[in-house]
Short mmCIF file of C-alpha atoms in Angstrom, two decimals:
data_model
loop_
_atom_site.label_atom_id
_atom_site.label_comp_id
_atom_site.label_asym_id
_atom_site.label_seq_id
_atom_site.Cartn_x
_atom_site.Cartn_y
_atom_site.Cartn_z
CA MET A 1 130.79 48.52 54.21
CA THR A 2 131.91 50.93 52.69
CA VAL A 3 130.23 53.96 50.35
CA VAL A 4 133.15 55.59 47.66
CA GLU A 5 132.66 59.39 45.84
CA LEU A 6 135.01 59.62 43.13
CA LYS A 7 134.62 63.19 42.14
CA LYS A 8 137.58 65.10 39.71
CA SER A 9 136.72 68.42 39.70
CA LYS A 10 135.76 71.18 41.50
CA GLN A 11 132.28 71.09 39.49
CA THR A 12 131.77 67.90 40.50
CA GLU A 13 132.12 68.15 43.69
CA ARG A 14 129.05 70.16 45.29
CA GLN A 15 127.17 66.60 44.75
CA ALA A 16 128.99 64.53 46.39
CA TYR A 17 127.45 64.10 49.73
CA THR A 18 124.05 63.72 48.03
CA GLU A 19 125.33 61.06 46.35
CA LEU A 20 127.31 59.68 49.10
CA LEU A 21 124.24 59.35 52.01
CA ALA A 22 121.69 58.43 49.04
CA TYR A 23 123.82 55.09 48.76
CA GLY A 24 124.07 55.16 52.07
CA SER A 25 121.11 55.00 52.86
CA HIS A 26 119.79 52.34 50.24
CA LEU A 27 121.99 49.78 52.11
CA LYS A 28 120.55 51.01 55.22
CA THR A 29 117.32 50.18 53.21
CA LEU A 30 118.96 46.49 52.33
CA PHE A 31 120.06 45.46 55.72
CA SER A 32 117.68 47.76 58.19
CA PRO A 33 118.28 48.17 61.03
CA MET A 34 122.31 49.38 60.31
CA SER A 35 123.99 51.76 63.33
CA LYS A 36 126.58 54.55 61.95
CA MET A 37 129.37 51.98 62.73
CA ASP A 38 128.34 50.14 60.09
CA ILE A 39 129.17 51.71 56.97
CA ALA A 40 132.28 54.19 56.38
CA TYR A 41 132.06 56.81 54.14
CA VAL A 42 134.94 57.59 51.47
CA LEU A 43 135.49 60.41 49.51
CA ILE A 44 138.21 61.71 46.57
CA SER A 45 137.49 64.71 45.88
CA PRO A 46 139.40 68.11 45.34
CA MET A 47 138.34 69.65 48.06
CA GLU A 48 138.09 72.81 46.48
CA GLU A 49 135.10 73.60 47.28
CA ARG A 50 134.24 75.72 50.93
CA ILE A 51 130.67 73.87 51.05
CA VAL A 52 131.99 70.48 50.90
CA ARG A 53 134.46 70.54 53.50
CA GLU A 54 131.93 72.89 55.69
CA ALA A 55 129.75 69.61 55.24
CA THR A 56 132.57 67.52 56.05
CA ILE A 57 133.30 69.45 59.01
CA ASN A 58 129.97 68.87 60.49
CA SER A 59 129.16 65.36 59.28
CA ILE A 60 132.34 64.16 61.47
CA LEU A 61 131.74 66.71 64.37
CA TYR A 62 128.69 66.72 64.67
CA ASP A 63 126.68 64.74 62.51
CA LYS A 64 129.20 61.18 63.80
CA THR A 65 129.12 60.08 60.22
CA ASN A 66 132.37 57.58 59.91
CA VAL A 67 134.03 60.28 56.60
CA ILE A 68 137.09 60.01 55.57
CA ALA A 69 137.85 62.59 53.06
CA MET A 70 140.95 62.16 50.18
CA ILE A 71 142.66 64.17 47.91
CA PRO A 72 143.73 62.48 44.18
CA LYS A 73 147.22 64.21 43.28
CA TRP A 74 149.36 62.89 40.68
CA GLU A 75 152.58 63.60 37.37
CA ASN A 76 152.08 64.33 34.13
CA ASP A 77 148.79 63.50 34.39
CA ASP A 78 150.56 60.06 35.10
CA ILE A 79 147.86 57.39 37.00
CA ASN A 80 150.35 55.52 37.78
CA THR A 81 151.77 58.07 40.39
CA LEU A 82 148.40 58.81 41.93
CA VAL A 83 148.13 59.00 45.90
CA LEU A 84 144.98 59.76 48.13
CA GLU A 85 146.17 62.38 50.21
CA PRO A 86 143.82 62.88 53.55
CA TRP A 87 142.04 66.23 54.24
CA ILE A 88 143.07 66.96 57.06
CA PRO A 89 140.69 70.63 58.36
CA THR A 90 142.73 73.50 59.30
CA PHE A 91 142.53 74.63 62.84
CA GLU A 92 140.87 78.15 61.62
CA GLU A 93 137.92 75.49 59.53
CA ILE A 94 137.00 74.10 62.36
CA ASP A 95 137.56 76.85 64.59
CA SER A 96 134.49 79.05 61.99
CA LEU A 97 131.87 76.77 63.13
CA THR A 98 133.10 76.60 66.44
CA THR A 99 133.88 79.75 67.93
CA SER A 100 131.30 81.22 70.62
CA CYS A 101 129.84 78.11 70.96
CA PHE A 102 130.54 76.77 74.13
CA SER A 103 129.82 80.52 75.90
CA GLY A 104 127.16 79.98 79.25
CA SER A 105 124.61 82.22 77.08
CA ASN A 106 124.26 80.09 75.06
CA PHE A 107 123.13 77.29 76.93
CA ASP A 108 119.31 77.39 77.23
CA VAL A 109 117.69 75.52 79.89
CA PHE A 110 114.20 74.22 80.14
CA LYS A 111 113.38 73.38 84.61
CA VAL A 112 110.23 71.15 84.82
CA THR A 113 109.50 70.81 88.38
CA TRP A 114 106.57 68.42 89.62
CA ASP A 115 104.77 67.24 92.71
CA ALA A 116 107.91 66.02 95.63
CA LEU A 117 105.11 62.55 96.36
CA GLU A 118 106.49 62.20 99.81
CA GLY A 119 107.51 58.84 100.86
CA ASP A 120 108.59 57.29 97.28
CA TRP A 121 109.81 60.40 95.46
CA SER A 122 110.94 62.71 98.05
CA PRO A 123 111.82 62.83 102.65
CA GLU A 124 107.94 62.71 104.17
CA GLU A 125 109.76 65.27 106.93
CA ASP A 126 111.38 68.44 107.28
CA GLY A 127 115.40 68.31 107.18
CA GLU A 128 115.59 65.39 106.21
CA ASP A 129 117.41 63.63 102.94
CA PRO A 130 116.40 61.62 100.59
CA ASP A 131 117.03 58.53 101.00
CA GLN A 132 118.99 56.05 98.44
CA ASP A 133 116.23 55.11 96.53
CA MET A 134 114.81 58.24 95.49
CA ILE A 135 118.13 59.41 95.04
CA ASP A 136 118.10 55.90 92.46
CA LYS A 137 114.89 57.15 90.93
CA MET A 138 115.88 60.90 89.94
CA ASN A 139 119.51 59.25 88.68
CA SER A 140 117.27 56.90 86.34
CA VAL A 141 115.25 60.51 85.13
CA SER A 142 118.69 62.05 83.96
CA ALA A 143 119.91 58.42 82.49
CA TYR A 144 116.37 58.39 80.16
CA ALA A 145 116.38 61.83 79.32
CA ALA A 146 120.39 61.40 78.41
CA GLN A 147 120.07 58.76 76.01
CA ILE A 148 116.08 60.88 74.96
CA MET A 149 119.11 64.22 73.94
CA GLU A 150 122.05 61.63 72.36
CA ALA A 151 119.10 60.74 69.66
CA LYS A 152 117.89 63.80 68.68
CA GLY A 153 121.83 65.13 68.66
CA ILE A 154 122.00 68.07 71.08
CA HIS A 155 124.55 68.94 73.21
CA GLY A 156 124.74 70.14 76.21
CA PHE A 157 123.31 68.70 79.69
CA VAL A 158 120.65 67.20 81.83
CA TYR A 159 120.97 66.51 85.40
CA THR A 160 118.04 65.85 88.10
CA MET A 161 117.92 67.88 91.65
CA GLN A 162 115.56 68.37 94.74
CA ASN A 163 115.51 71.41 96.72
CA TRP A 164 115.01 71.28 100.32
CA PRO A 165 111.89 69.93 102.15
CA GLU A 166 111.44 72.77 103.84
CA THR A 167 110.86 75.08 100.64
CA LYS A 168 107.66 73.02 99.58
CA GLY A 169 106.06 76.12 102.03
CA MET A 170 106.42 78.45 99.73
CA GLY A 171 104.91 76.92 97.41
CA HIS A 172 107.86 74.94 95.12
CA LEU A 173 107.31 71.20 93.48
CA ILE A 174 110.69 70.46 94.72
CA ASN A 175 111.60 67.63 92.53
CA ALA A 176 113.01 68.62 89.10
CA ILE A 177 114.65 68.70 85.54
CA VAL A 178 116.90 70.30 84.04
CA ILE A 179 118.08 70.53 80.22
CA GLY A 180 120.19 72.61 78.86
CA GLY A 181 121.79 72.73 75.28
CA ILE A 182 123.84 74.95 73.01
CA ASN A 183 121.05 76.78 71.15
CA PRO A 184 122.77 76.74 67.14
CA TYR A 185 121.21 79.75 66.59
CA LYS A 186 122.43 81.81 69.53
CA ALA A 187 125.61 80.80 69.68
CA THR A 188 126.06 81.53 65.21
CA LYS A 189 124.64 84.83 65.73
CA ASN A 190 127.78 85.07 68.85
CA ARG A 191 130.04 83.74 66.04
CA VAL A 192 129.19 85.72 63.36
CA LEU A 193 129.67 89.03 65.88
CA THR A 194 132.30 87.89 67.09
CA THR A 195 134.46 87.13 63.78
CA LYS A 196 132.63 89.60 61.36
CA TYR A 197 131.65 92.47 63.39
CA ASP A 198 135.25 92.29 66.05
CA LEU A 199 132.91 92.06 69.10
CA LYS A 200 133.83 90.76 71.75
CA GLN A 201 132.30 87.97 73.51
CA ASN A 202 130.63 89.16 76.43
CA GLU A 203 129.08 92.45 73.59
CA ALA A 204 128.03 89.83 71.66
CA ASP A 205 126.73 87.89 74.95
CA ASP A 206 124.04 91.39 75.71
CA VAL A 207 122.62 91.03 72.03
CA LEU A 208 119.80 89.58 72.14
CA ILE A 209 118.44 87.65 69.12
CA ASP A 210 115.44 89.29 68.51
CA TYR A 211 117.59 92.17 66.76
CA PHE A 212 119.82 89.84 64.78
CA ASP A 213 119.00 88.98 61.50
CA ILE A 214 119.29 84.98 59.33
CA TYR A 215 120.18 87.04 56.59
CA GLU A 216 122.91 88.99 58.28
CA ILE A 217 124.03 84.67 57.94
CA ILE A 218 122.66 84.23 54.44
CA PRO A 219 123.17 87.08 52.59
CA GLU A 220 122.29 85.07 50.10
CA LEU A 221 118.65 85.39 50.55
CA LYS A 222 116.67 88.22 50.04
CA ARG A 223 113.71 89.69 52.21
CA ASP A 224 110.90 89.90 49.85
CA ASP A 225 109.58 93.48 51.20
CA LYS A 226 106.21 92.49 50.02
CA GLU A 227 106.18 89.97 53.40
CA ALA A 228 106.33 92.87 55.01
CA LYS A 229 102.87 94.11 56.29
CA ASP A 230 102.12 97.41 58.47
CA ASP A 231 106.27 98.15 59.19
CA TYR A 232 106.25 94.60 60.98
CA LYS A 233 109.17 92.40 59.28
CA PRO A 234 109.09 88.67 60.76
CA ASN A 235 112.64 88.14 62.52
CA HIS A 236 113.21 84.39 61.28
CA LEU A 237 117.03 83.93 63.34
CA SER A 238 114.03 84.64 67.26
CA ASP A 239 111.91 82.35 65.29
CA LEU A 240 113.79 79.59 64.68
CA SER A 241 115.72 79.79 67.43
CA MET A 242 112.15 79.95 69.16
CA THR A 243 111.02 77.03 67.88
CA TRP A 244 113.60 74.79 69.51
CA ASP A 245 113.49 76.27 72.74
CA ASN A 246 110.17 74.53 72.29
CA GLU A 247 111.83 71.12 71.32
CA ILE A 248 113.72 71.37 74.90
CA SER A 249 110.68 71.91 77.21
CA GLY A 250 108.74 69.65 74.82
CA ILE A 251 111.28 66.56 75.90
CA CYS A 252 111.20 67.37 79.54
CA PHE A 253 107.16 67.93 80.03
CA ASP A 254 107.45 63.75 78.27
CA ILE A 255 110.54 62.66 79.99
CA VAL A 256 107.95 63.66 83.87
CA LYS A 257 105.01 62.34 82.34
CA THR A 258 106.58 59.23 81.04
CA LEU A 259 108.98 58.38 83.92
CA THR A 260 106.45 59.63 86.54
CA LYS A 261 103.37 56.55 84.88
CA SER A 262 101.92 54.90 88.19
CA LEU A 263 98.99 53.14 88.99
CA ASP A 264 97.30 54.82 92.13
CA LYS A 265 97.87 58.92 89.78
CA ASP A 266 96.15 60.16 87.23
CA TRP A 267 97.58 63.22 87.77
CA ILE A 268 101.22 64.77 89.11
CA GLU A 269 101.28 68.37 89.02
CA THR A 270 104.25 70.26 87.20
CA SER A 271 105.64 73.98 86.47
CA TYR A 272 108.36 75.00 84.61
CA GLY A 273 111.18 77.45 83.61
CA GLY A 274 113.32 78.86 80.73
CA PHE A 275 116.52 80.03 81.39
CA ASP A 276 119.95 80.45 80.19
CA TRP A 277 123.45 77.97 81.87
CA GLU A 278 125.10 81.52 82.71
CA ARG A 279 121.96 83.18 84.64
CA TYR A 280 121.17 80.21 86.15
CA GLN A 281 123.77 79.49 88.61
CA ARG A 282 123.60 82.57 89.84
CA ASN A 283 120.51 81.60 90.78
CA THR A 284 120.75 81.11 94.94
CA MET A 285 116.34 79.64 95.09
CA GLU A 286 116.99 77.49 91.90
CA ASP A 287 120.45 75.97 92.25
CA SER A 288 121.14 76.05 95.95
CA TYR A 289 119.23 75.30 97.83
CA CYS A 290 118.88 72.15 96.97
CA HIS A 291 120.80 68.61 96.47
CA ASN A 292 122.22 68.66 92.93
CA PHE A 293 121.80 64.94 90.65
CA GLU A 294 124.61 63.21 88.49
CA MET A 295 125.24 65.39 85.50
CA ARG A 296 125.07 63.66 82.55
CA VAL A 297 126.84 65.43 79.18
CA THR A 298 125.55 64.90 75.81
CA GLY A 299 126.25 65.48 71.95
CA LEU A 300 129.65 67.26 71.35
CA ILE A 301 129.94 68.53 74.85
CA ARG A 302 130.11 64.33 76.03
CA GLU A 303 132.80 63.92 73.82
CA LEU A 304 135.03 66.67 74.79
CA PHE A 305 134.84 65.80 77.79
CA PHE A 306 135.88 62.27 77.89
CA GLU A 307 138.28 63.38 75.26
CA TYR A 308 139.86 65.79 77.36
CA SER A 309 139.73 63.62 80.68
CA LYS A 310 141.89 61.21 79.35
CA MET A 311 144.29 63.69 78.70
CA ASP A 312 144.33 65.46 81.86
CA TYR A 313 144.50 61.62 83.66
CA ASP A 314 147.77 60.48 81.67
CA PHE A 315 149.20 64.05 82.52
CA ILE A 316 148.21 64.32 85.92
CA ARG A 317 150.40 60.68 86.09
CA LYS A 318 153.22 62.13 84.37
CA ASN A 319 153.65 65.85 85.70
CA GLY A 320 151.88 65.58 88.82
CA GLU A 321 147.89 67.34 90.04
CA GLU A 322 150.13 70.61 90.64
CA ASN A 323 151.02 71.61 86.87
CA HIS A 324 147.37 71.14 85.73
CA MET A 325 145.11 74.05 84.35
CA GLN A 326 142.48 72.70 85.70
CA TYR A 327 143.49 70.10 88.62
CA TRP A 328 145.90 72.22 89.82
CA TYR A 329 143.76 73.62 92.55
CA GLY A 330 141.83 70.46 94.14
CA ASP A 331 141.96 66.77 94.20
CA ILE A 332 140.97 64.59 91.43
CA PRO A 333 139.44 61.19 91.35
CA ASN A 334 141.53 58.07 91.44
CA TYR A 335 139.50 56.88 88.43
CA LEU A 336 137.68 59.36 85.98
CA VAL A 337 134.59 57.67 86.58
CA ASP A 338 134.15 58.99 89.61
CA ILE A 339 134.11 62.21 87.67
CA SER A 340 132.51 61.10 84.95
CA THR A 341 128.70 62.58 86.08
CA HIS A 342 130.41 64.75 89.26
CA GLN A 343 128.05 68.47 89.01
CA TYR A 344 131.63 70.05 89.78
CA TYR A 345 133.97 68.79 87.38
CA LEU A 346 131.28 68.76 84.46
CA ARG A 347 130.59 72.27 85.79
CA ASN A 348 134.06 73.44 85.40
CA PHE A 349 134.74 71.27 82.24
CA ILE A 350 132.39 73.36 80.26
CA LEU A 351 133.71 76.97 81.41
CA ARG A 352 137.01 75.56 80.92
CA LEU A 353 135.84 75.41 76.68
CA PHE A 354 134.52 78.71 76.59
CA ASN A 355 137.70 79.49 78.27
CA PRO A 356 140.52 77.34 77.58
CA TYR A 357 143.34 78.71 79.47
CA PHE A 358 140.18 78.38 82.50
CA GLU A 359 141.54 81.50 84.97
CA PHE A 360 139.83 79.53 87.75
CA MET A 361 141.38 82.21 90.16
CA ASP A 362 141.29 84.73 88.38
CA ASN A 363 137.09 83.91 88.22
CA ILE A 364 137.39 83.37 91.95
CA GLU A 365 139.18 86.53 92.57
CA GLY A 366 136.52 88.61 90.50
CA ASP A 367 133.83 86.92 92.17
CA GLU A 368 135.73 87.52 95.92
CA GLU A 369 135.98 90.96 94.62
CA LYS A 370 131.73 91.78 94.16
#
């Protein structure tokens, strides 16, 4: 079913999305329950208002709404010459909404650990590896988490891991779920700093969100001096970022509580910690002395990974692996399915998103020098 909205002037197109989505909601009520793929939205408009162009890009990229924008053109007020040309955003318009998004410092990571539950979830003896039943349990946890993340529109990744049994003696709860997502407030902070103030990416990463104000992003807002008490001025952007983190942590705890529910245990011990992705990967105790299980990507990261990967496989079939920017340095499996949840390939893909030229050897040489 298609909803068509016609706005012939710049002055009226601002209301386009309010009306488009309102009619869409009415259809969803009439034909409940509908999925996103059941309705297409067509906007016929001059597409001159920035707010309308940005709404279209966001609807396509992040909300995954089936939107088509068309620009009407005609000659000499003759309706017989009317044509509709598809509006395609420029690279600059897309770039302005995605610049700096994929920096490792923008991926907030939350980790919840829980009791070893030896014999069911983890090995009973030191030095043993988890058996296939234990691995399947852990992968079921991340599969469920990915569904929740998709439903909430979180762009990121999730996996489970298990520290080596020997670490239990150090007081570790060895089972864990790790959820990482792009914090939109940190990403926006970086985007403004790199585009408006010409900071380099590493410089923008080092600017704490506590020292960056929402009024830098929405200058139309005016700070009310009356809200300041004893010279204290709240940082709304930092508060929003913290609230977003709390949502991620809530998902982690709910998932662990749900999937460890059993017939014979009333309570299972848990613990938690927060990181950013860049620093987390440097922490050997958290990310090295362990079994990392299947990794699943969500939202825009998932879509980009599979679209890139399909083109990668086509390129390698035609040109060979040695000429590829990411896979020339090692073997790539024959089937794409074998990289779809693989930690190694997905981690490198996230690095590649932020570094389009994937200067892999430069990174290796830098690490060796360190």
